């Protein structure tokens, strides 16, 4: 087992991909914990789809395929999308889930229109663009890993610096507002960090699956602990583990894409956690309810026995 | 003739989606439609591998099964104490991943283009025709979607009262003895069926867009369910025709343009709706202040 891991690691290209996926999993796990607690887990999916027109505009304006530029376009589109969602929910009777769905589909539709415009256009060399739909971790190079490392660092520093504020906003926004915290701004900041994580992830795992990196590790971590700091750390570790598993399996099996395997690894981690976690897991809960039931039955049995003994005594006394 | 078939297909898709979308919006399950339309991918891939043909009936079956499985998994996770958004996110990404893996591993055997799944090729609808008893009876997609729309109309028409009560007040519905869970699965079954029937010809963006956007537009315009469904279907039809014209003018993706026009209609309703629109509400507030 160690032999083939060593063999994989000896390939410098694979090493970069592995490192990139590790960093990606770690940072999205961390920021995902906050969106999970704020019940905005599907924000990742929405923002990933909404980033498409940004990428296309960046390409249309410059006619060059540079990763940094695409990320910038995606970032701008993502920020516009978050404002659109909060605007629709604030000024109309549309609820948040529908607002997210509207922004997701309309932005993505506009993005597809632009994508086909580019494909039909004269420049024609759009071959790099469609990689953003399904992701292509195998095409990651050293500079991409540097970008991801930078993203990961920014997310970590931001989460550490505003940990207390994020915690309050996630658990009790009303109380946070009462304490005089700028709740609206902090909420927008969490969304901004989510956009950054999403944009970094799109290239590796693609538009649809980037959502999973934000939700699944966080949900898995939630099963194990009630402490936020521990949960954030666990979610990061789960994310990193999934990223590593995805890379290793996809290098072993030909034609196996990295992104989906990463997502499935995260899902397996979640399923394991949901079953086996000591307090919130399914097995533990089943066991507890069985114990409670048998304890109750035992008690019931004991009471019945004493009752019948008393009854017998009474009857004997009367006789 | 091509234009006619394309617009007819689009109107069939948008009407089917617009009717179902109203119930999804009211039950706050807008994103369940999105989840289902992604999660049916493994069903389609498995049906392909198993039957070895692009026979629509098998795909319809496989995908509907996976659509219902998705709903079942989401329900079970929610019953286990997870919030609804997280359950949706975990389930549909996992199933979509399975679908992508199945397709990439069997790429040689499956003639299923991933791009096609997303965007669809509504422009080619007229080439894939159905032949009955030796005569050409029109595009296969029109027949599939027509039958789907008919099923939706019959089911919703028969159980309109029950669906209505379930949408507005599930607790009251349950108290009245309506099997709420059964109607939930029935609605979700219809959503999966629609997304599959539309998949091959129009792609998943059009389905997801038409499920949510026209229904939300209609929701801003009226407070009555019957009118909401009517407006929603109208908004879908206008998006279909307008989107086709826009795509023709821009030489771009037809499905993408249709969703974009639906988005424009939504923004118009958001601003100008007489009762719920931003402009009129603002004007009324100014008027009342004076």
Coordinates of C-alpha atoms in Angstrom, one line a residue:
Chain A
X1 CA 0.0 0.0 0.0
X2 CA 2.7 2.5 1.0
X3 CA 4.6 1.4 -2.1
X4 CA 2.0 2.6 -4.5
X5 CA 1.4 5.8 -2.6
X6 CA 5.2 6.4 -2.8
X7 CA 5.0 5.6 -6.5
X8 CA 2.2 8.2 -7.0
X9 CA 4.1 10.8 -5.1
X10 CA 7.2 10.3 -7.1
X11 CA 5.4 11.9 -10.1
X12 CA 5.9 15.7 -9.6
X13 CA 2.7 16.6 -11.5
X14 CA 0.6 14.3 -9.3
X15 CA 2.2 15.8 -6.3
X16 CA 1.0 19.3 -7.3
X17 CA -2.5 18.1 -8.0
X18 CA -2.5 16.3 -4.7
X19 CA -1.4 19.3 -2.8
X20 CA -3.9 21.5 -4.7
X21 CA -6.8 19.2 -3.8
X22 CA -5.7 19.0 -0.2
X23 CA -5.6 22.8 0.1
X24 CA -8.9 23.1 -1.7
X25 CA -10.7 20.6 0.5
X26 CA -9.3 22.1 3.6
X27 CA -10.3 25.7 2.9
X28 CA -13.7 24.9 1.6
X29 CA -14.4 22.6 4.6
X30 CA -13.6 25.5 6.9
X31 CA -15.8 28.2 5.2
X32 CA -18.4 25.6 4.5
X33 CA -18.9 25.1 8.2
X34 CA -20.2 28.7 8.6
X35 CA -22.5 28.5 5.5
X36 CA -23.8 25.1 6.9
X37 CA -24.7 26.6 10.3
X38 CA -26.3 29.6 8.6
X39 CA -28.5 27.2 6.5
X40 CA -27.1 28.5 3.3
X41 CA -25.5 25.2 2.2
X42 CA -26.8 25.6 -1.4
X43 CA -25.1 29.0 -1.7
X44 CA -22.1 27.1 -3.1
X45 CA -24.1 25.6 -5.9
X46 CA -25.7 28.9 -6.7
X47 CA -22.5 30.9 -6.7
X48 CA -20.7 28.3 -8.8
X49 CA -23.3 28.4 -11.5
X50 CA -23.5 32.2 -11.3
X51 CA -19.8 32.6 -11.9
X52 CA -20.0 31.4 -15.5
X53 CA -21.0 34.8 -17.1
X54 CA -18.1 36.4 -15.2
X55 CA -15.6 33.9 -16.7
X56 CA -17.1 34.4 -20.1
X57 CA -17.0 38.2 -19.9
X58 CA -13.4 38.1 -18.7
X59 CA -12.6 36.0 -21.8
X60 CA -14.5 38.1 -24.2
X61 CA -12.9 41.3 -23.0
X62 CA -9.3 40.1 -23.1
X63 CA -9.4 37.2 -25.5
X64 CA -6.9 35.4 -23.4
X65 CA -7.2 32.3 -21.3
X66 CA -5.5 33.1 -18.0
X67 CA -6.6 31.4 -14.8
X68 CA -6.1 34.6 -12.7
X69 CA -8.3 36.6 -15.0
X70 CA -11.0 33.9 -15.0
X71 CA -11.0 33.8 -11.3
X72 CA -11.3 37.5 -11.1
X73 CA -14.3 37.5 -13.5
X74 CA -15.9 34.7 -11.5
X75 CA -15.3 36.6 -8.3
X76 CA -17.1 39.7 -9.6
X77 CA -20.0 37.7 -10.9
X78 CA -20.3 35.8 -7.6
X79 CA -20.4 39.0 -5.7
X80 CA -23.1 40.5 -8.0
X81 CA -25.1 37.2 -7.4
X82 CA -24.9 37.4 -3.6
X83 CA -26.2 41.0 -3.8
X84 CA -28.9 39.9 -6.2
X85 CA -30.1 37.2 -3.8
X86 CA -30.2 39.5 -0.7
X87 CA -31.9 42.2 -2.8
X88 CA -34.6 39.9 -4.0
X89 CA -35.3 38.4 -0.6
X90 CA -35.3 41.8 1.1
X91 CA -37.6 43.7 -1.4
X92 CA -40.1 41.0 -2.4
X93 CA -42.2 38.2 -1.0
X94 CA -39.8 35.7 -2.7
X95 CA -38.1 33.4 -0.2
X96 CA -34.4 32.7 -0.1
X97 CA -34.5 29.3 -1.7
X98 CA -36.4 30.6 -4.7
X99 CA -34.2 33.7 -4.9
X100 CA -31.2 31.5 -5.0
X101 CA -32.8 29.3 -7.7
X102 CA -33.6 32.3 -9.8
X103 CA -30.2 33.8 -9.6
X104 CA -28.6 30.4 -10.3
X105 CA -30.5 29.6 -13.4
X106 CA -30.7 33.1 -14.9
X107 CA -27.0 33.8 -14.4
X108 CA -26.1 30.3 -15.7
X109 CA -28.4 30.8 -18.7
X110 CA -26.7 34.1 -19.6
X111 CA -23.4 32.4 -19.1
X112 CA -24.3 29.7 -21.6
X113 CA -25.5 32.3 -24.1
X114 CA -22.1 34.0 -23.8
X115 CA -20.3 30.6 -24.1
X116 CA -22.1 29.7 -27.3
X117 CA -21.4 33.3 -28.6
X118 CA -17.7 32.7 -28.0
X119 CA -17.9 29.3 -29.6
X120 CA -19.6 30.6 -32.7
X121 CA -17.3 33.7 -32.8
X122 CA -14.2 34.1 -34.8
X123 CA -11.7 33.6 -32.0
X124 CA -13.1 30.1 -31.5
X125 CA -10.4 28.8 -29.0
X126 CA -12.8 28.2 -26.2
X127 CA -11.4 24.8 -25.4
X128 CA -10.3 25.9 -21.9
X129 CA -13.7 27.4 -21.0
X130 CA -15.8 24.2 -20.9
X131 CA -13.4 22.7 -18.5
X132 CA -15.0 25.0 -16.0
X133 CA -18.2 23.2 -16.2
X134 CA -16.9 19.8 -15.2
X135 CA -13.6 20.6 -13.8
X136 CA -10.2 19.2 -14.7
X137 CA -8.0 18.7 -11.7
X138 CA -5.5 16.8 -13.9
X139 CA -4.7 19.9 -15.8
X140 CA -3.6 21.7 -12.6
X141 CA -0.1 23.1 -12.7
X142 CA 2.3 24.6 -10.2
X143 CA 0.9 28.1 -10.5
X144 CA -2.6 26.9 -9.9
X145 CA -1.5 25.3 -6.7
X146 CA 0.2 28.6 -5.7
X147 CA -3.2 30.3 -6.3
X148 CA -5.0 27.8 -4.3
X149 CA -2.4 28.0 -1.5
X150 CA -3.0 31.8 -1.5
X151 CA -6.8 31.3 -1.4
X152 CA -6.5 28.8 1.4
X153 CA -4.3 31.2 3.4
X154 CA -6.7 34.1 2.9
X155 CA -9.6 32.0 4.1
X156 CA -7.7 30.7 7.1
X157 CA -6.6 34.1 8.2
X158 CA -10.0 35.6 7.7
X159 CA -11.7 32.8 9.7
X160 CA -9.2 33.1 12.5
X161 CA -9.4 36.9 12.6
X162 CA -13.2 37.1 12.7
X163 CA -13.8 33.7 14.4
X164 CA -15.8 35.2 17.3
X165 CA -17.9 37.5 15.1
X166 CA -18.6 34.7 12.6
X167 CA -19.6 32.4 15.5
X168 CA -22.1 34.9 16.9
X169 CA -23.6 35.7 13.4
X170 CA -23.9 32.0 12.7
X171 CA -25.7 31.1 15.9
X172 CA -27.6 34.2 16.9
X173 CA -27.7 37.1 14.5
X174 CA -30.3 39.0 16.6
X175 CA -28.0 38.9 19.6
X176 CA -25.0 39.9 17.5
X177 CA -27.0 42.9 16.3
X178 CA -27.9 43.7 19.8
X179 CA -24.2 43.7 20.7
X180 CA -23.6 46.3 18.1
X181 CA -21.8 44.1 15.5
X182 CA -22.2 45.0 11.9
X183 CA -24.2 41.9 11.1
X184 CA -25.1 42.8 7.5
X185 CA -21.4 43.4 6.7
X186 CA -20.3 40.2 8.4
X187 CA -22.9 38.2 6.5
X188 CA -21.7 39.7 3.3
X189 CA -18.1 38.9 4.3
X190 CA -18.9 35.2 4.9
X191 CA -20.6 35.1 1.4
X192 CA -17.5 36.8 -0.1
X193 CA -15.2 34.2 1.4
X194 CA -17.6 31.5 0.1
X195 CA -17.4 33.0 -3.4
X196 CA -13.6 32.9 -3.1
X197 CA -13.6 29.2 -2.1
X198 CA -16.1 28.3 -4.9
X199 CA -14.1 30.1 -7.5
X200 CA -10.9 28.3 -6.5
X201 CA -12.8 25.0 -6.6
X202 CA -14.5 25.3 -9.9
X203 CA -11.3 24.6 -11.8
X204 CA -10.6 21.4 -10.0
X205 CA -14.0 19.8 -9.5
X206 CA -16.4 21.8 -11.8
X207 CA -19.5 23.9 -11.3
X208 CA -22.0 21.4 -9.8
X209 CA -19.6 19.5 -7.6
X210 CA -18.0 22.4 -5.9
X211 CA -21.2 22.7 -3.8
X212 CA -20.4 19.3 -2.3
X213 CA -17.0 20.5 -1.0
X214 CA -18.8 23.2 1.0
X215 CA -21.7 21.1 2.4
X216 CA -20.6 17.5 2.9
X217 CA -17.5 17.8 5.0
X218 CA -19.2 20.4 7.3
X219 CA -22.2 18.2 7.7
X220 CA -19.9 15.2 8.5
X221 CA -18.0 17.3 11.1
X222 CA -21.3 18.4 12.7
X223 CA -22.1 14.8 13.6
X224 CA -19.0 14.5 15.9
X225 CA -19.0 17.7 18.0
X226 CA -21.0 20.5 19.4
X227 CA -18.0 22.9 19.6
X228 CA -17.6 25.3 16.7
X229 CA -13.8 25.4 16.7
X230 CA -13.5 21.7 16.7
X231 CA -16.2 21.4 13.9
X232 CA -14.4 23.9 11.7
X233 CA -11.1 22.0 12.1
X234 CA -12.7 18.6 11.5
X235 CA -14.5 19.9 8.4
X236 CA -11.2 21.1 7.1
X237 CA -9.6 17.7 7.7
X238 CA -12.5 15.8 6.2
X239 CA -12.3 18.1 3.1
X240 CA -8.5 17.6 2.8
X241 CA -8.9 13.8 3.2
X242 CA -11.6 13.7 0.4
X243 CA -9.4 15.8 -1.9
X244 CA -6.4 13.4 -1.3
X245 CA -8.6 10.3 -1.9
X246 CA -10.0 11.8 -5.1
X247 CA -6.5 12.5 -6.5
X248 CA -5.0 9.1 -5.6
X249 CA -7.9 7.1 -7.0
X250 CA -8.1 9.1 -10.2
X251 CA -4.4 8.5 -10.9
X252 CA -4.8 4.8 -10.3
X253 CA -7.8 4.2 -12.5
X254 CA -7.7 5.5 -16.1
X255 CA -10.6 7.7 -17.2
X256 CA -11.6 8.3 -13.6
X257 CA -12.2 12.1 -13.1
X258 CA -10.8 13.6 -9.9
X259 CA -13.8 15.8 -8.9
X260 CA -16.5 13.2 -8.6
X261 CA -14.3 10.8 -6.7
X262 CA -13.5 13.6 -4.3
X263 CA -17.2 14.2 -3.8
X264 CA -17.9 10.5 -3.3
X265 CA -15.1 10.3 -0.7
X266 CA -16.7 13.2 1.2
X267 CA -20.1 11.5 0.9
X268 CA -18.6 8.2 2.3
X269 CA -17.1 10.2 5.2
X270 CA -20.4 11.8 5.8
X271 CA -22.3 8.5 5.8
X272 CA -19.8 7.0 8.2
X273 CA -20.1 10.0 10.5
X274 CA -23.9 10.0 10.4
X275 CA -23.9 6.3 11.3
X276 CA -21.1 6.0 13.8
X277 CA -20.7 9.4 15.6
X278 CA -20.8 8.8 19.4
X279 CA -23.7 11.2 20.3
X280 CA -25.5 12.2 17.2
X281 CA -24.9 9.1 15.1
X282 CA -27.7 6.8 14.0
X283 CA -26.3 3.8 15.7
X284 CA -25.7 5.6 19.0
X285 CA -29.2 7.0 18.9
X286 CA -30.7 3.6 18.1
X287 CA -28.7 2.1 20.9
X288 CA -29.8 4.8 23.4
X289 CA -33.4 4.4 22.5
X290 CA -33.1 0.7 22.9
X291 CA -31.5 1.1 26.3
X292 CA -34.1 3.5 27.4
X293 CA -36.8 1.1 26.2
X294 CA -35.3 -1.9 28.0
X295 CA -34.7 0.2 31.1
X296 CA -38.4 1.3 31.0
X297 CA -39.5 -2.3 30.5
X298 CA -37.4 -3.5 33.4
X299 CA -38.9 -0.9 35.6
X300 CA -42.4 -1.7 34.4
X301 CA -41.8 -5.3 35.1
X302 CA -40.5 -4.6 38.6
X303 CA -43.5 -2.4 39.4
X304 CA -45.9 -5.0 38.1
X305 CA -44.2 -7.7 40.2
X306 CA -44.4 -5.6 43.4
X307 CA -48.0 -4.8 42.6
X308 CA -48.9 -8.4 42.2
X309 CA -47.0 -9.3 45.3
X310 CA -49.0 -6.7 47.2
X311 CA -52.2 -7.9 45.7
X312 CA -51.4 -11.5 46.7
X313 CA -50.5 -10.3 50.2
X314 CA -53.8 -8.3 50.4
X315 CA -55.8 -11.3 49.3
X316 CA -54.1 -13.5 51.8
X317 CA -54.7 -11.0 54.5
X318 CA -58.4 -10.8 53.6
X319 CA -58.7 -14.5 53.6
Chain B
X1 CA -41.0 24.1 -40.0
X2 CA -37.9 23.8 -37.8
X3 CA -38.8 27.0 -36.0
X4 CA -42.3 25.6 -35.4
X5 CA -41.1 22.4 -33.9
X6 CA -38.4 24.1 -31.7
X7 CA -40.9 26.6 -30.3
X8 CA -43.5 23.9 -29.8
X9 CA -41.0 21.8 -27.9
X10 CA -40.0 24.8 -25.7
X11 CA -43.6 25.7 -24.9
X12 CA -44.4 22.1 -23.9
X13 CA -41.4 22.0 -21.6
X14 CA -42.1 25.4 -20.1
X15 CA -45.8 24.7 -19.6
X16 CA -45.1 21.4 -17.8
X17 CA -42.4 23.1 -15.7
X18 CA -44.4 26.2 -15.0
X19 CA -47.3 24.2 -13.5
X20 CA -45.1 22.1 -11.3
X21 CA -42.9 25.1 -10.4
X22 CA -45.9 26.9 -8.7
X23 CA -46.3 24.1 -6.2
X24 CA -42.5 23.9 -5.6
X25 CA -42.3 27.7 -4.9
X26 CA -45.2 27.6 -2.6
X27 CA -43.8 24.6 -0.7
X28 CA -40.4 26.4 -0.5
X29 CA -38.8 23.6 -2.4
X30 CA -37.5 25.6 -5.4
X31 CA -34.1 24.0 -5.2
X32 CA -35.4 20.4 -5.0
X33 CA -36.2 20.7 -8.7
X34 CA -32.6 21.7 -9.4
X35 CA -31.4 18.8 -7.3
X36 CA -33.7 16.2 -9.0
X37 CA -32.7 17.4 -12.5
X38 CA -29.0 16.8 -11.6
X39 CA -29.5 13.7 -9.6
X40 CA -31.3 11.7 -12.4
X41 CA -28.0 11.5 -14.3
X42 CA -26.9 8.1 -12.9
X43 CA -30.4 6.8 -13.7
X44 CA -30.0 7.8 -17.3
X45 CA -26.4 6.4 -17.5
X46 CA -27.5 3.1 -15.9
X47 CA -30.5 2.8 -18.3
X48 CA -28.1 3.4 -21.2
X49 CA -25.6 0.7 -20.0
X50 CA -28.3 -1.8 -19.2
X51 CA -30.5 -1.6 -22.2
X52 CA -27.7 -0.6 -24.6
X53 CA -29.9 1.7 -26.5
X54 CA -31.0 5.3 -26.4
X55 CA -34.6 4.1 -26.1
X56 CA -36.4 6.9 -24.3
X57 CA -38.7 4.6 -22.3
X58 CA -35.8 3.0 -20.4
X59 CA -34.2 6.4 -19.7
X60 CA -37.5 7.7 -18.5
X61 CA -37.9 4.8 -16.1
X62 CA -34.3 4.9 -14.9
X63 CA -34.3 8.6 -14.3
X64 CA -37.7 8.6 -12.6
X65 CA -36.5 5.9 -10.2
X66 CA -33.5 8.0 -9.3
X67 CA -35.6 11.1 -9.0
X68 CA -37.7 9.4 -6.4
X69 CA -34.6 8.0 -4.7
X70 CA -33.2 11.5 -4.4
X71 CA -36.4 12.7 -2.7
X72 CA -36.3 9.6 -0.4
X73 CA -32.7 10.3 0.6
X74 CA -33.4 13.9 1.2
X75 CA -36.4 13.1 3.4
X76 CA -34.4 10.5 5.4
X77 CA -31.6 12.9 6.1
X78 CA -34.0 15.6 7.2
X79 CA -35.7 13.1 9.4
X80 CA -32.3 12.4 10.9
X81 CA -32.1 16.1 12.0
X82 CA -30.2 17.7 9.1
X83 CA -31.4 21.0 7.7
X84 CA -33.2 20.8 4.4
X85 CA -30.6 22.8 2.4
X86 CA -27.7 20.6 3.6
X87 CA -29.7 17.4 2.9
X88 CA -30.4 18.5 -0.7
X89 CA -26.8 19.6 -1.2
X90 CA -25.3 16.3 0.0
X91 CA -27.7 14.0 -1.8
X92 CA -27.7 15.6 -5.3
X93 CA -24.0 16.2 -5.5
X94 CA -23.2 12.6 -4.5
X95 CA -25.7 11.2 -7.1
X96 CA -24.4 13.6 -9.8
X97 CA -20.8 12.5 -9.0
X98 CA -21.9 8.8 -9.5
X99 CA -23.4 9.7 -12.8
X100 CA -20.3 11.6 -14.1
X101 CA -18.1 8.6 -13.0
X102 CA -20.4 6.1 -14.7
X103 CA -20.3 8.1 -17.9
X104 CA -16.5 8.8 -17.9
X105 CA -15.7 5.2 -17.1
X106 CA -17.9 3.9 -20.0
X107 CA -17.3 6.8 -22.4
X108 CA -16.6 4.3 -25.2
X109 CA -19.9 2.6 -24.7
X110 CA -22.1 5.6 -24.0
X111 CA -23.0 7.9 -26.7
X112 CA -24.0 10.6 -24.1
X113 CA -22.3 13.9 -24.2
X114 CA -22.0 15.6 -20.9
X115 CA -22.3 19.0 -22.5
X116 CA -25.4 17.9 -24.2
X117 CA -26.9 16.9 -20.9
X118 CA -26.4 20.5 -19.6
X119 CA -27.3 22.5 -22.6
X120 CA -29.3 20.1 -24.7
X121 CA -29.7 20.5 -28.4
X122 CA -33.1 21.9 -28.9
X123 CA -32.1 23.0 -32.4
X124 CA -31.8 19.4 -33.5
X125 CA -35.3 18.4 -32.2
X126 CA -36.8 18.1 -35.7
X127 CA -34.2 15.6 -36.9
X128 CA -35.0 12.9 -34.3
X129 CA -38.5 11.9 -35.5
X130 CA -40.8 9.2 -34.4
X131 CA -42.2 6.7 -37.0
X132 CA -45.5 5.0 -36.3
X133 CA -46.5 2.2 -38.6
X134 CA -44.3 3.5 -41.4
X135 CA -45.4 7.1 -41.3
X136 CA -43.4 10.0 -39.9
X137 CA -45.5 11.5 -37.1
X138 CA -43.2 14.4 -36.0
X139 CA -40.3 14.8 -33.6
X140 CA -39.9 12.3 -30.8
X141 CA -39.4 15.0 -28.2
X142 CA -42.7 16.6 -29.0
X143 CA -44.5 13.3 -28.4
X144 CA -42.6 12.6 -25.2
X145 CA -43.2 16.1 -23.8
X146 CA -46.8 16.1 -24.9
X147 CA -47.5 12.9 -23.1
X148 CA -45.7 14.2 -20.0
X149 CA -47.7 17.4 -20.1
X150 CA -50.9 15.4 -20.5
X151 CA -50.0 13.3 -17.4
X152 CA -49.3 16.4 -15.4
X153 CA -52.6 18.0 -16.4
X154 CA -54.6 14.9 -15.6
X155 CA -52.9 14.3 -12.2
X156 CA -53.0 17.9 -11.1
X157 CA -56.5 18.3 -12.5
X158 CA -57.8 15.3 -10.6
X159 CA -56.2 16.1 -7.3
X160 CA -56.1 19.9 -7.6
X161 CA -57.8 20.5 -4.2
X162 CA -55.5 18.1 -2.4
X163 CA -52.3 19.6 -4.0
X164 CA -53.5 23.1 -3.2
X165 CA -54.1 22.3 0.5
X166 CA -50.7 20.4 0.7
X167 CA -49.0 23.4 -0.8
X168 CA -50.4 26.0 1.6
X169 CA -50.9 24.1 4.8
X170 CA -49.5 20.6 5.0
X171 CA -50.5 20.3 8.7
X172 CA -54.2 21.1 7.9
X173 CA -54.1 18.8 4.9
X174 CA -52.8 16.0 7.2
X175 CA -55.5 16.7 9.7
X176 CA -58.1 16.5 6.9
X177 CA -56.9 13.0 6.2
X178 CA -55.1 13.8 3.0
X179 CA -52.0 11.5 2.5
X180 CA -49.5 14.4 2.4
X181 CA -46.5 12.2 1.9
X182 CA -48.1 10.4 -1.0
X183 CA -48.9 13.7 -2.7
X184 CA -45.3 14.9 -2.0
X185 CA -43.9 11.9 -3.8
X186 CA -46.5 12.2 -6.6
X187 CA -45.4 15.8 -7.2
X188 CA -41.7 14.9 -7.1
X189 CA -42.4 12.0 -9.4
X190 CA -43.9 14.4 -11.9
X191 CA -40.9 16.7 -11.5
X192 CA -38.5 13.8 -12.2
X193 CA -40.5 12.7 -15.2
X194 CA -40.5 16.2 -16.7
X195 CA -36.8 16.7 -16.2
X196 CA -36.1 13.4 -17.9
X197 CA -38.5 13.9 -20.8
X198 CA -36.9 17.3 -21.4
X199 CA -33.3 16.2 -20.7
X200 CA -32.5 14.7 -24.1
X201 CA -33.8 17.5 -26.2
X202 CA -33.5 20.7 -24.2
X203 CA -30.9 20.1 -21.4
X204 CA -31.1 20.6 -17.7
X205 CA -30.7 24.4 -17.6
X206 CA -33.9 25.0 -19.4
X207 CA -35.8 22.6 -17.1
X208 CA -34.4 24.1 -13.9
X209 CA -34.9 27.7 -15.1
X210 CA -38.5 27.0 -16.2
X211 CA -39.3 25.3 -12.9
X212 CA -38.4 28.2 -10.8
X213 CA -38.3 31.5 -12.7
X214 CA -41.8 31.8 -14.4
X215 CA -43.5 30.5 -11.2
X216 CA -41.7 33.1 -9.1
X217 CA -42.7 35.8 -11.6
X218 CA -46.4 34.6 -11.3
X219 CA -46.0 34.6 -7.5
X220 CA -45.3 38.3 -7.6
X221 CA -48.4 39.0 -9.7
X222 CA -51.2 37.3 -7.9
X223 CA -52.4 35.8 -4.7
X224 CA -54.6 33.1 -6.2
X225 CA -53.2 29.7 -7.0
X226 CA -55.3 29.2 -10.2
X227 CA -54.2 32.6 -11.6
X228 CA -50.6 31.9 -10.5
X229 CA -50.5 28.7 -12.6
X230 CA -52.0 30.5 -15.6
X231 CA -49.6 33.5 -15.4
X232 CA -46.7 31.0 -14.8
X233 CA -47.6 29.1 -18.0
X234 CA -48.0 32.4 -19.9
X235 CA -44.6 33.7 -18.7
X236 CA -43.0 30.4 -19.7
X237 CA -44.6 30.6 -23.2
X238 CA -43.5 34.2 -23.7
X239 CA -39.9 33.2 -22.6
X240 CA -39.9 30.4 -25.1
X241 CA -40.9 32.5 -28.0
X242 CA -38.8 35.6 -26.9
X243 CA -35.8 33.3 -26.2
X244 CA -36.0 31.8 -29.6
X245 CA -36.1 35.2 -31.3
X246 CA -33.2 36.4 -29.1
X247 CA -31.2 33.2 -29.9
X248 CA -31.8 33.7 -33.6
X249 CA -30.6 37.3 -33.4
X250 CA -27.6 36.6 -31.3
X251 CA -26.7 33.2 -32.9
X252 CA -26.4 31.7 -29.4
X253 CA -27.7 28.8 -27.3
X254 CA -31.5 28.6 -27.5
X255 CA -32.1 27.2 -24.1
X256 CA -29.8 29.8 -22.5
X257 CA -31.6 32.6 -24.2
X258 CA -35.0 31.3 -23.1
X259 CA -33.9 31.3 -19.5
X260 CA -32.4 34.7 -19.9
X261 CA -35.7 36.1 -21.2
X262 CA -37.5 34.4 -18.3
X263 CA -35.1 36.3 -16.0
X264 CA -35.9 39.6 -17.7
X265 CA -39.7 38.9 -17.2
X266 CA -39.0 38.2 -13.5
X267 CA -37.1 41.5 -13.0
X268 CA -39.9 43.3 -14.7
X269 CA -42.4 41.7 -12.4
X270 CA -40.2 42.4 -9.4
X271 CA -40.1 46.1 -10.3
X272 CA -43.6 46.7 -11.8
X273 CA -46.0 44.3 -10.2
X274 CA -49.1 46.3 -9.2
X275 CA -49.3 44.9 -5.7
X276 CA -45.9 43.4 -4.8
X277 CA -43.7 45.4 -7.2
X278 CA -40.9 47.6 -5.8
X279 CA -41.9 50.7 -7.8
X280 CA -45.6 50.7 -6.8
X281 CA -44.9 49.9 -3.2
X282 CA -42.4 52.8 -3.1
X283 CA -44.9 55.1 -4.7
X284 CA -47.7 54.0 -2.3
X285 CA -45.5 54.6 0.7
X286 CA -44.6 58.1 -0.6
X287 CA -48.3 58.8 -1.2
X288 CA -49.3 57.6 2.2
X289 CA -46.6 59.7 3.9
X290 CA -48.0 62.9 2.3

